[in-house]
XYZ file of C-alpha atoms in Angstrom:
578
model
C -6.223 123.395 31.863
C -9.451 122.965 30.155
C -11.097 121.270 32.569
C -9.585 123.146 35.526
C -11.571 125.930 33.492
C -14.308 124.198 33.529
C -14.831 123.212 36.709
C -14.408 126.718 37.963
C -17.018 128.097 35.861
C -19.305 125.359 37.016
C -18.441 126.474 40.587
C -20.087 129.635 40.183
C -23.822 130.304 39.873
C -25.885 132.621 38.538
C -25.730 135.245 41.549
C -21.866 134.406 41.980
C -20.936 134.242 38.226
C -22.561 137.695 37.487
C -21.129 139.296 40.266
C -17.864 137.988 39.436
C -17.345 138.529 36.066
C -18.582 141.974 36.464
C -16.026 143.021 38.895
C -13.391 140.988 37.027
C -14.389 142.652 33.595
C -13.225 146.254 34.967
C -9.988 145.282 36.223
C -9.088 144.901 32.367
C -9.550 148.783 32.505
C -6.772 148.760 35.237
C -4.254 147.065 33.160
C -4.943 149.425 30.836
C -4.449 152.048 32.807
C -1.625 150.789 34.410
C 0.360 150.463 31.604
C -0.850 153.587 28.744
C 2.027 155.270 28.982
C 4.093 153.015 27.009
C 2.968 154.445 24.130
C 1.581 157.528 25.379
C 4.893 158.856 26.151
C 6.952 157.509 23.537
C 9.708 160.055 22.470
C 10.187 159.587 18.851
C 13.474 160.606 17.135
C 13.604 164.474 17.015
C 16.258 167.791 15.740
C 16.233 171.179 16.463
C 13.402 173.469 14.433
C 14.377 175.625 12.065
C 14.290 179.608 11.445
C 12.640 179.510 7.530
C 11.540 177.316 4.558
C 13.487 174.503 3.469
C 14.686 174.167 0.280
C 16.722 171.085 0.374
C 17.550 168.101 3.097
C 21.196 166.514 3.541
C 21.929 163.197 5.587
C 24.878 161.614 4.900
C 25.259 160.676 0.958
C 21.033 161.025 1.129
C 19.605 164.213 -0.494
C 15.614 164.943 -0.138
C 13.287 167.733 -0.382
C 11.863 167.362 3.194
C 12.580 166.555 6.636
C 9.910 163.999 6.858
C 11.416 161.812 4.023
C 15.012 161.645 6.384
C 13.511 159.558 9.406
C 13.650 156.323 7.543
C 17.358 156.680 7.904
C 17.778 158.055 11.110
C 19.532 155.621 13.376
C 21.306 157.084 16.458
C 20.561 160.610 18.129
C 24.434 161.591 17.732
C 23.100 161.949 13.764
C 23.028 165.103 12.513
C 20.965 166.910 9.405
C 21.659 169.201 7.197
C 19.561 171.563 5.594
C 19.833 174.510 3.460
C 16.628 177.184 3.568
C 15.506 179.200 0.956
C 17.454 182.139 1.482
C 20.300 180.268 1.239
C 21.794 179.457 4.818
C 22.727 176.056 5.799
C 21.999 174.667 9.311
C 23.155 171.455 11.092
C 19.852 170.208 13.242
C 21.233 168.164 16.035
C 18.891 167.308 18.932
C 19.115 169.772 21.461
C 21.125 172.187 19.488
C 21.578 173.626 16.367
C 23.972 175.149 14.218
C 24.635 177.767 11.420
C 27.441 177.661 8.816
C 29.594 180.816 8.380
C 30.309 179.915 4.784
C 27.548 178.781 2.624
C 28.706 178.206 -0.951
C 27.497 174.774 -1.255
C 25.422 171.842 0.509
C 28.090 169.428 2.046
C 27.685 167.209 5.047
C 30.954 167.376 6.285
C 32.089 170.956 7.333
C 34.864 172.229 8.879
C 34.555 175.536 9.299
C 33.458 177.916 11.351
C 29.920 177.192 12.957
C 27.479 179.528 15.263
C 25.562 177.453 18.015
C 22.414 178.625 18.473
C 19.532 176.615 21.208
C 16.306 175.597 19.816
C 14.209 178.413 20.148
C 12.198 177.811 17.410
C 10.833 174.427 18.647
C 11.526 170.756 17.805
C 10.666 168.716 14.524
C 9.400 164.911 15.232
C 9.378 161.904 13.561
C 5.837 161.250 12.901
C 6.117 158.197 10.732
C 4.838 155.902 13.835
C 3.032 158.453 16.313
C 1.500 161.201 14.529
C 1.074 162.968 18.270
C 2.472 162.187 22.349
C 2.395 164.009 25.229
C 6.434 164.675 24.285
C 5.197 165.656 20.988
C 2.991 168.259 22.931
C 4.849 170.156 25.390
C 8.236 169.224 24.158
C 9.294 167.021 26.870
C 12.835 166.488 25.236
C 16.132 167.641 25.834
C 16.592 169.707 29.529
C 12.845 169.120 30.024
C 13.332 165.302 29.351
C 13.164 164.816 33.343
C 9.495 165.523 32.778
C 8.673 163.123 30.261
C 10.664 160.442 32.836
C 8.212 161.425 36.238
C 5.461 160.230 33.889
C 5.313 156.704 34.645
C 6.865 156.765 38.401
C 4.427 159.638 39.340
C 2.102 157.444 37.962
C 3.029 154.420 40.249
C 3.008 156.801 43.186
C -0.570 157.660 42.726
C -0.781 153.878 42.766
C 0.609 153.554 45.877
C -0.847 155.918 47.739
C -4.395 154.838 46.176
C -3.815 151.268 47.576
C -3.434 152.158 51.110
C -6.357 155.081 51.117
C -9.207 152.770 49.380
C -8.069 149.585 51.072
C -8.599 151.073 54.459
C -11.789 153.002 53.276
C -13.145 150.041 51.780
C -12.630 148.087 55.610
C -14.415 151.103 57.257
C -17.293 152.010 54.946
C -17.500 148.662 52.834
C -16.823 147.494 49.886
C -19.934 148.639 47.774
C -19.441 152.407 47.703
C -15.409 152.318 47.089
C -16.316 150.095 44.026
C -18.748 152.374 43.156
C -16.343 155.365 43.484
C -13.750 154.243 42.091
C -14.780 152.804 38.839
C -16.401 155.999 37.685
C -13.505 158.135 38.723
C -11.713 155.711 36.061
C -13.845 156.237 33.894
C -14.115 160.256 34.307
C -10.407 160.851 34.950
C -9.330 159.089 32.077
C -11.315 160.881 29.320
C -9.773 164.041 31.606
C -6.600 162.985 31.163
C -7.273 163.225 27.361
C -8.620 167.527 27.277
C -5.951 168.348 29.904
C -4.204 171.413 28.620
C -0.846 171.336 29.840
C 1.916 169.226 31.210
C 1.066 169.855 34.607
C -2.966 169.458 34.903
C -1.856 165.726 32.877
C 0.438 165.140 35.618
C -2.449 165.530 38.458
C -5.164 163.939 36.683
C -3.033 160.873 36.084
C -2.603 160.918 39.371
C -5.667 160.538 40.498
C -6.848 158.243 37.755
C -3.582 156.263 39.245
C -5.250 156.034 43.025
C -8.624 155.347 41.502
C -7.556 152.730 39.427
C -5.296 150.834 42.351
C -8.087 151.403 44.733
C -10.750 149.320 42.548
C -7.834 146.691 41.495
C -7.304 146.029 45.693
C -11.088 146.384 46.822
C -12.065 143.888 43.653
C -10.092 141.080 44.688
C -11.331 141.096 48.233
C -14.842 141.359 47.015
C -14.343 138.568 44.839
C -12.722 136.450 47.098
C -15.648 137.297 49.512
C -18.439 136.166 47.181
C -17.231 133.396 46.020
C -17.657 129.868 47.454
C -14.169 128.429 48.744
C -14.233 125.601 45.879
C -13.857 128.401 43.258
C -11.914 131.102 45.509
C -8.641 130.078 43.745
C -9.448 130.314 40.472
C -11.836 133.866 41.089
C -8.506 135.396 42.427
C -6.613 134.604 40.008
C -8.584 135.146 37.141
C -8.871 138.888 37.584
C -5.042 138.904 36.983
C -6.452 137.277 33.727
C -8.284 140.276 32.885
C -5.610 142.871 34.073
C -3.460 140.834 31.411
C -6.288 141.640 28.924
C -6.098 145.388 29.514
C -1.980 145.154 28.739
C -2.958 143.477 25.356
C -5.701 146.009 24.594
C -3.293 148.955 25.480
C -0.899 146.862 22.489
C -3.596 146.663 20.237
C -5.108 150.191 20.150
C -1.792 151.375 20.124
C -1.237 150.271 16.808
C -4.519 151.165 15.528
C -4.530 154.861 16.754
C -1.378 157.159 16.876
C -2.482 160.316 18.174
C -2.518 159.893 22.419
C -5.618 161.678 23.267
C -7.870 160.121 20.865
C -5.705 156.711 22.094
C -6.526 157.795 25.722
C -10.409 158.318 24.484
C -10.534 154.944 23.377
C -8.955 153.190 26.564
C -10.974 154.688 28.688
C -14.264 154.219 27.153
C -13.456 150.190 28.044
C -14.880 151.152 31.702
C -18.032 152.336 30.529
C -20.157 149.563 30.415
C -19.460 148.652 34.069
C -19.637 151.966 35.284
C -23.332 152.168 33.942
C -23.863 148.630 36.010
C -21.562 148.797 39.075
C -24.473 150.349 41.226
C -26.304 147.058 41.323
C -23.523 145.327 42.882
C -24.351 144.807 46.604
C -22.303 144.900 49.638
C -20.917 141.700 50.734
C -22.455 139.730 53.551
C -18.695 139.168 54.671
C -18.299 142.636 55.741
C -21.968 143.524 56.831
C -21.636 140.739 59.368
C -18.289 141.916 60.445
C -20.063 145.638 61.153
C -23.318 143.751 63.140
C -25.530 144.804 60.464
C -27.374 141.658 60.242
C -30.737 142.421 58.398
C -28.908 144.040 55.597
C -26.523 140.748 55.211
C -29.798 138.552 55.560
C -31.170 140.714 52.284
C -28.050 139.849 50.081
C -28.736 136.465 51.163
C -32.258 136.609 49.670
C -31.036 138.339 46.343
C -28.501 135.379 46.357
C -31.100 132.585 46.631
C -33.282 134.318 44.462
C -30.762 134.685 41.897
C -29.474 130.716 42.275
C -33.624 129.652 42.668
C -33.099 128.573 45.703
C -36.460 128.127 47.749
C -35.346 128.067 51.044
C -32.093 130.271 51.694
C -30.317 130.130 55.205
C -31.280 132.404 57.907
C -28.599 134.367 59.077
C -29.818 134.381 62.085
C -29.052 130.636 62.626
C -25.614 130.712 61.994
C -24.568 134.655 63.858
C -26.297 134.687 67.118
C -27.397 138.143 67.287
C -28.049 138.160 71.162
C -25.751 141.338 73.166
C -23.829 138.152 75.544
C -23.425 135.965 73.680
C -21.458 138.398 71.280
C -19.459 139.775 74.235
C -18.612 136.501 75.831
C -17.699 135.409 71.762
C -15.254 138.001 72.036
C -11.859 136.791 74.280
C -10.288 139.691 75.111
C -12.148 142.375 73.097
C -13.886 144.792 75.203
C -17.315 146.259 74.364
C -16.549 148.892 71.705
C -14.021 146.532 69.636
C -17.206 146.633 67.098
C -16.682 149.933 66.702
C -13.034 149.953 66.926
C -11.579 151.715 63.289
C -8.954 149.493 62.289
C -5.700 151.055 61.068
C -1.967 149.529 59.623
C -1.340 149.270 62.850
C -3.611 146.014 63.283
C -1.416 144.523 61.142
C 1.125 144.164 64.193
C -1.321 144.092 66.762
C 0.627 140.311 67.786
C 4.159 139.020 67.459
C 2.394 136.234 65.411
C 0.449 138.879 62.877
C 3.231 141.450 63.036
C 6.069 138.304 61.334
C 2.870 137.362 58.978
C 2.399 141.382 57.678
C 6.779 141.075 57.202
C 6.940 138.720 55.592
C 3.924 139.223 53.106
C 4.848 142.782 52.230
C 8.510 141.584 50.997
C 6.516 139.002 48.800
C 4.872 141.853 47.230
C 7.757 143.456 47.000
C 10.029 141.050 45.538
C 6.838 139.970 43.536
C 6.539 143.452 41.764
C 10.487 144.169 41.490
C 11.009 141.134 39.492
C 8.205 141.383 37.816
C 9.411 144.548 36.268
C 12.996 143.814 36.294
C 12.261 141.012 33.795
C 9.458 143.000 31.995
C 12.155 145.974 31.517
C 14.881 143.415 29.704
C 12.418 141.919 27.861
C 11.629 145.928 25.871
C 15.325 144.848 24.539
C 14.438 141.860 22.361
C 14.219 144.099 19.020
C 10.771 143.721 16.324
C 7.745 145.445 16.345
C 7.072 146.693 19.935
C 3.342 146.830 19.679
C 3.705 142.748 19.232
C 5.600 142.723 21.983
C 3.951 144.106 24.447
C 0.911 142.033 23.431
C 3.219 139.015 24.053
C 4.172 140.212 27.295
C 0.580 140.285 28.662
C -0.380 137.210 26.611
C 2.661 135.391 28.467
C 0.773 135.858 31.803
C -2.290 134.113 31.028
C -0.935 129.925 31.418
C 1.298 131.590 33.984
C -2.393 131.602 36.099
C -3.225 128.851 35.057
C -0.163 126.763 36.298
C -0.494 128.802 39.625
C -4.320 127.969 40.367
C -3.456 124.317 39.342
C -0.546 124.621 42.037
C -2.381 125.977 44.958
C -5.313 124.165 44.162
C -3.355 120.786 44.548
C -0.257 121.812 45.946
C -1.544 124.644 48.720
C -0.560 128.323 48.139
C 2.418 128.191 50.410
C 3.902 125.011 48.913
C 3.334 126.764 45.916
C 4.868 129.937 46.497
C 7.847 128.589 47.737
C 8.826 126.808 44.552
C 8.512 129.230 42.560
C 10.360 132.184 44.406
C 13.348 129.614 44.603
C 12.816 128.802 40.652
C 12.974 132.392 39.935
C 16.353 132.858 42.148
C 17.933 130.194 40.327
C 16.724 131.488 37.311
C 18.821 134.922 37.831
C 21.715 133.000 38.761
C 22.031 131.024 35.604
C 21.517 134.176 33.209
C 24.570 135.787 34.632
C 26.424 132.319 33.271
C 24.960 132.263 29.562
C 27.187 133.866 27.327
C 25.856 137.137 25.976
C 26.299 136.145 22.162
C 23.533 133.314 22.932
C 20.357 135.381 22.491
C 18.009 133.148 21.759
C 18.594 131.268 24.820
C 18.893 134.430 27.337
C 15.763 135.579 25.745
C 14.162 132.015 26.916
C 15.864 132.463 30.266
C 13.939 136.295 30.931
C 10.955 134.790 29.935
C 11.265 132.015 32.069
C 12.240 134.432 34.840
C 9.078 136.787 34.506
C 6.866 133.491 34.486
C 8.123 132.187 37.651
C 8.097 135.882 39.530
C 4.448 136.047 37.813
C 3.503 133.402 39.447
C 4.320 134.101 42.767
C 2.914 137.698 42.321
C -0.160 136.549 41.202
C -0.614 134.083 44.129
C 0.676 136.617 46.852
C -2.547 138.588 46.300
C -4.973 135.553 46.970
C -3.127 134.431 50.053
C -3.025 137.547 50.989
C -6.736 137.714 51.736
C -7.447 134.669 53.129
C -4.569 135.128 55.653
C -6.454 138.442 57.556
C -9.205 138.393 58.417
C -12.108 140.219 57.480
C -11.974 143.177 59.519
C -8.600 144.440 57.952
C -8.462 142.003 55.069
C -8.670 145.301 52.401
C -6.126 147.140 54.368
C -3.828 143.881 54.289
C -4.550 143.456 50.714
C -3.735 147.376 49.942
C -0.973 147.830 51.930
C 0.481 144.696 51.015
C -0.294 146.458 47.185
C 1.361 149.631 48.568
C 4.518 147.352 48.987
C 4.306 146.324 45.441
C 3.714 149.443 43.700
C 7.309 150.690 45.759
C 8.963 147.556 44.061
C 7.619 148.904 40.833
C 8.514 152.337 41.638
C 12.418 151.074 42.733
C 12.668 148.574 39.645
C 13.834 151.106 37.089
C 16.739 152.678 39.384
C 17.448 148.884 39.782
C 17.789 148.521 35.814
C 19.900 151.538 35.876
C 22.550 149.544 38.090
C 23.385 147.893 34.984
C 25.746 150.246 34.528
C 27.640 149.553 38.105
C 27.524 145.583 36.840
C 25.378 144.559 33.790
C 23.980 141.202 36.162
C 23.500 143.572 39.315
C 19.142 143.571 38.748
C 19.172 140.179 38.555
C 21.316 139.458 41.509
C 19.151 141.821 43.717
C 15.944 140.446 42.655
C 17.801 137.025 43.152
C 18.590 137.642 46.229
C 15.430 138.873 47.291
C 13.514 135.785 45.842
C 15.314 133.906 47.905
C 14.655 135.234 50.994
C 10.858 135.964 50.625
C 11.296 131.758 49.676
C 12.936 130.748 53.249
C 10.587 133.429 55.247
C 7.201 131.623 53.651
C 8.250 128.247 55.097
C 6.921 130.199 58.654
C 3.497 131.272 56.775
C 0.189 128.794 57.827
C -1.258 126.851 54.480
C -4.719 128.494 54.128
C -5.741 126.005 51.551
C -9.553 124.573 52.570
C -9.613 126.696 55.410
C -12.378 129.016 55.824
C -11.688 133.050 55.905
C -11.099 134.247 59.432
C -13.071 136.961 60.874
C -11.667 138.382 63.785
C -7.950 138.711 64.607
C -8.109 136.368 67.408
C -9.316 133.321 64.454
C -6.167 134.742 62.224
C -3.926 134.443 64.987
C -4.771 131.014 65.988
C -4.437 129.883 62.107
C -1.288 130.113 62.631
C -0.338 128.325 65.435
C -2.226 125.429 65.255
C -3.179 122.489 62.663
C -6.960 122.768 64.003
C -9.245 124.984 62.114
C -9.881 128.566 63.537
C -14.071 127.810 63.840
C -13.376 125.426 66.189
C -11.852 127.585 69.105
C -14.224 130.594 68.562
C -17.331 131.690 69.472
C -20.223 131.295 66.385
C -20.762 135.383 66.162
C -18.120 136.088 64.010
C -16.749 132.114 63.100
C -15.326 132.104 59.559
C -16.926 128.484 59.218
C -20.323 130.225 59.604
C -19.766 132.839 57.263
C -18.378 130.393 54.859
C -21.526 128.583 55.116
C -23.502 131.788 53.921
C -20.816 132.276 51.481
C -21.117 128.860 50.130
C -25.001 128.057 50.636
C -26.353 128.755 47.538
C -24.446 125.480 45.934
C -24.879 123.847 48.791
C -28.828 124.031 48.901
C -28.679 123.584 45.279
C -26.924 120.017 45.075
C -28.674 118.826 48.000
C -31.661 119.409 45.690
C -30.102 117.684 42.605
């Protein structure tokens, strides 16, 4: 692993590495993000509030003084309390009701008399021995406004969505520069808004749009990455930014147990975008997409900075490798007629051929399946008992070798051969939990875990392949629509949980049987290891139906081999000088 490490760092120079890590560093602020409302909107254990000054507590054989000393001992939400104010009336404080006694002569837990039910119009009293303040704590999100408190997280994923497909396509028709630009300060500025929003509502829209932000960087970054990079350390760029995003979930762990009030927690999770926000403007536009858009001067600068930056005397013109001449770009182009450079690219590209449209199919169930299990197995893991801030650093700590295994797998193995294992591994892997017995814990616990590895693995990769098989004229819409497709597995993988209650196995038979047939359609997917990025559809399509490489059948204008070679030049020039 170690020296897998290793040799990916070495694959990077100065230009690449800085550019990389850069980009790579903020996507820790979208796992953050992504996943704040764990503790944000916890609901702690709650009763009715009461109408006067309390003079003495009751639960069960426990007397106290205060309501506060009583959580300790609170175990189920059928419990009840009993108190007894200073004028002398007793109340019962259930949740979402409360109580009074018609006869009052002395303090008893059990009571069968006569009792007058009364709503909680006087508010609710929390538990705040863990979280001194949420945003259920705040607007009382509890009882017949608990609905609210559940749109949190799936209003949040919708944002995601949506984000994905908006940013992925912006970022193909105005480049890739400006949308990172955008989007990582509108992280950074939504998310200390989310903090001085002032009611349940104005939270609800700024998470939104923190949401869309936040999925629109994630997408763009990993085709800019994967764009700057040479192909030697493509694999390993991918998937490290899943390494970051893995980060974030362990920093959202970690300041959640440090601060338990969620605006100054928000605050704090959102000032982790800062330092990249105040340095994302000197990230340039990649020569990938400048070429794709005939802008050939500006690609030739980026060059320069590059050489510059990896002290390289003598950079490659790229003037030699993209003939810039009007007919020789027209007679590049087989089919295309003269405005195709100009032609704006919508989902629709993505089944412009029979041989694209199977490709886009199959790609978006991946996702799908990727992000269903993913959360299926995340979900069942909550259930494992301790202390939950631990465990949710676990849960993004268990990702990390999972990356590692999977760039050591494509790397040697190819990203198809790769994917295909795994999504059959993760199959079997829900087949044999339904056959341990429930009273063996320890090993269904291993079972989950070795579930959500598997699943990670192949949702990791899916992003990665993704990109290199489009090419680059709708590679950020593939990549966000295909992310599109995963945020609607996230969004459907709680209503899958809730089948439990049809048949407690039922998740894990769906995701089961959807692992297995992402498995069998991949067989029909072209290997893209080695191969350079395609950059016109007619190169994509031709990936896949031959064993040749797509350079060699088109024209040099807009060959992937020759933008590979501008993509890879730096190291090249430099070990030719070594």
């Amino acid at each position: 692993e170690s020296f897998s490490s290793v040799n990916f760092f070495l694959s990077l120079y100065r230009f690449q590495a800085c550019v990389y890590f850069a980009s790579a560093f903020q996507a820790m602020s979208c796992g953050i993000h992504y996943l704040a409302s764990v503790f944000m909107a916890v609901t702690p254990n709650f009763v009715c509030g009461i109408p006067g000054n309390v003079s003495s507590v009751l639960f069960y054989n426990s007397s106290e003084s205060s309501i506060e000393d009583i959580w300790t001992l609170w175990a189920s939400t059928e419990n009840y309390i009993v108190v007894q104010l200073e004028n002398g009336e007793i109340w019962e404080l259930n949740q979402c009701s409360r109580s009074k006694r018609e006869v009052s002569l002395n303090l008893a837990y059990e009571y069968k008399g006569n009792k007058s039910i009364f709503s909680c119009s006087d508010g609710f009293l929390y538990d705040a021995t863990k979280w001194k303040s949420t945003v259920v704590t705040q607007w009382d999100l509890v009882c017949e406004r608990e609905w609210l408190a559940k749109l949190i997280q799936p209003t949040f994923m919708l944002g995601v969505l949506i984000g994905a497909v908006i940013f992925g396509d912006i970022a193909d028709r105005l480049g890739r520069q400006c949308v990172i630009w955008f989007t990582s300060a509108g992280q950074f500025v939504f998310g200390i808004a989310v903090a001085f929003t002032f009611d349940y509502y104005s939270f609800m829209i700024v998470r939104f749009l923190l949401a869309m932000v936040s999925s629109g960087y994630l997408v763009v970054a990993f085709v800019y990455v994967t764009e700057f990079v040479g192909i030697k350390a493509r694999t390993w760029a991918s998937m490290h930014v899943h390494a970051f995003f893995a980060v974030g979930i362990m920093v959202v762990a970690l300041v959640g147990f440090l601060v338990r009030t969620w605006w100054v927690y928000q605050i704090f999770l959102s000032i982790a975008t800062l330092p990249f926000v105040l340095c994302c403007w000197m990230l340039p536009e990649t020569p990938f997409w400048l070429l794709s858009e005939e802008r050939y001067e500006d690609a030739q600068k980026v060059v320069n900075i590059m050489a510059r930056w990896n002290k390289v005397s003598s950079p490659c013109k790229v003037s030699e490798l993209c003939s810039v001449q009007q007919d020789d770009l027209v007679s590049g182009r087989t089919g295309d007629n003269d405005t195709s450079s100009t032609k704006k690219h919508t989902i629709l590209d993505l089944f412009c051929n029979w041989h694209i449209a199977r490709r886009t199919i199959t790609v978006w169930l991946i996702w799908f399946t990727g992000s269903l299990g993913y959360y299926v197995f995340s979900l069942s893991s909550v259930s494992l008992g301790g202390n939950e801030y631990l465990n949710l650093f676990l849960i993004g700590a268990v990702e990390l070798p999972c990356y590692v295994i999977a760039c050591i797998g494509m790397d040697k193995l190819g990203r198809r051969n790769t994917l295909i294992p795994f999504l059959i591994l993760s199959a079997v892997i829900c087949v044999l939990i339904m056959f341990i017995p429930q009273d063996f814990n320890i090993l269904i616990i291993l079972a989950n875990m070795a579930g959500k590895f598997s699943i990670g693995v192949a949702f990791g990769l899916i992003y990665l392949y993704t990109a290199e098989l489009y090419p680059t004229i709708i590679r950020s819409l593939a990549v966000g629509s295909g992310s599109m497709m995963c945020r609607a597995g996230s969004v459907v993988a709680p209503f899958c949980v809730y089948l439990r209650s049809v048949w407690i196995f039922m998740p894990l038979l769906l995701v089961g049987i959807m692992a297995l047939l992402s498995a069998i359609l991949t067989i029909m997917l072209p290997e893209t290891l080695g191969k350079p990025l395609t950059n016109t559809l007619v190169e994509a399509t031709e990936m896949g139906r031959n064993k040749k490489s797509c350079s060699e059948k088109t024209p040099p204008v807009h060959s992937g081999a020759a933008l590979e070679k501008i993509e890879m030049f730096g190291q090249e020039t430099v070990s030719t000088e070594k």
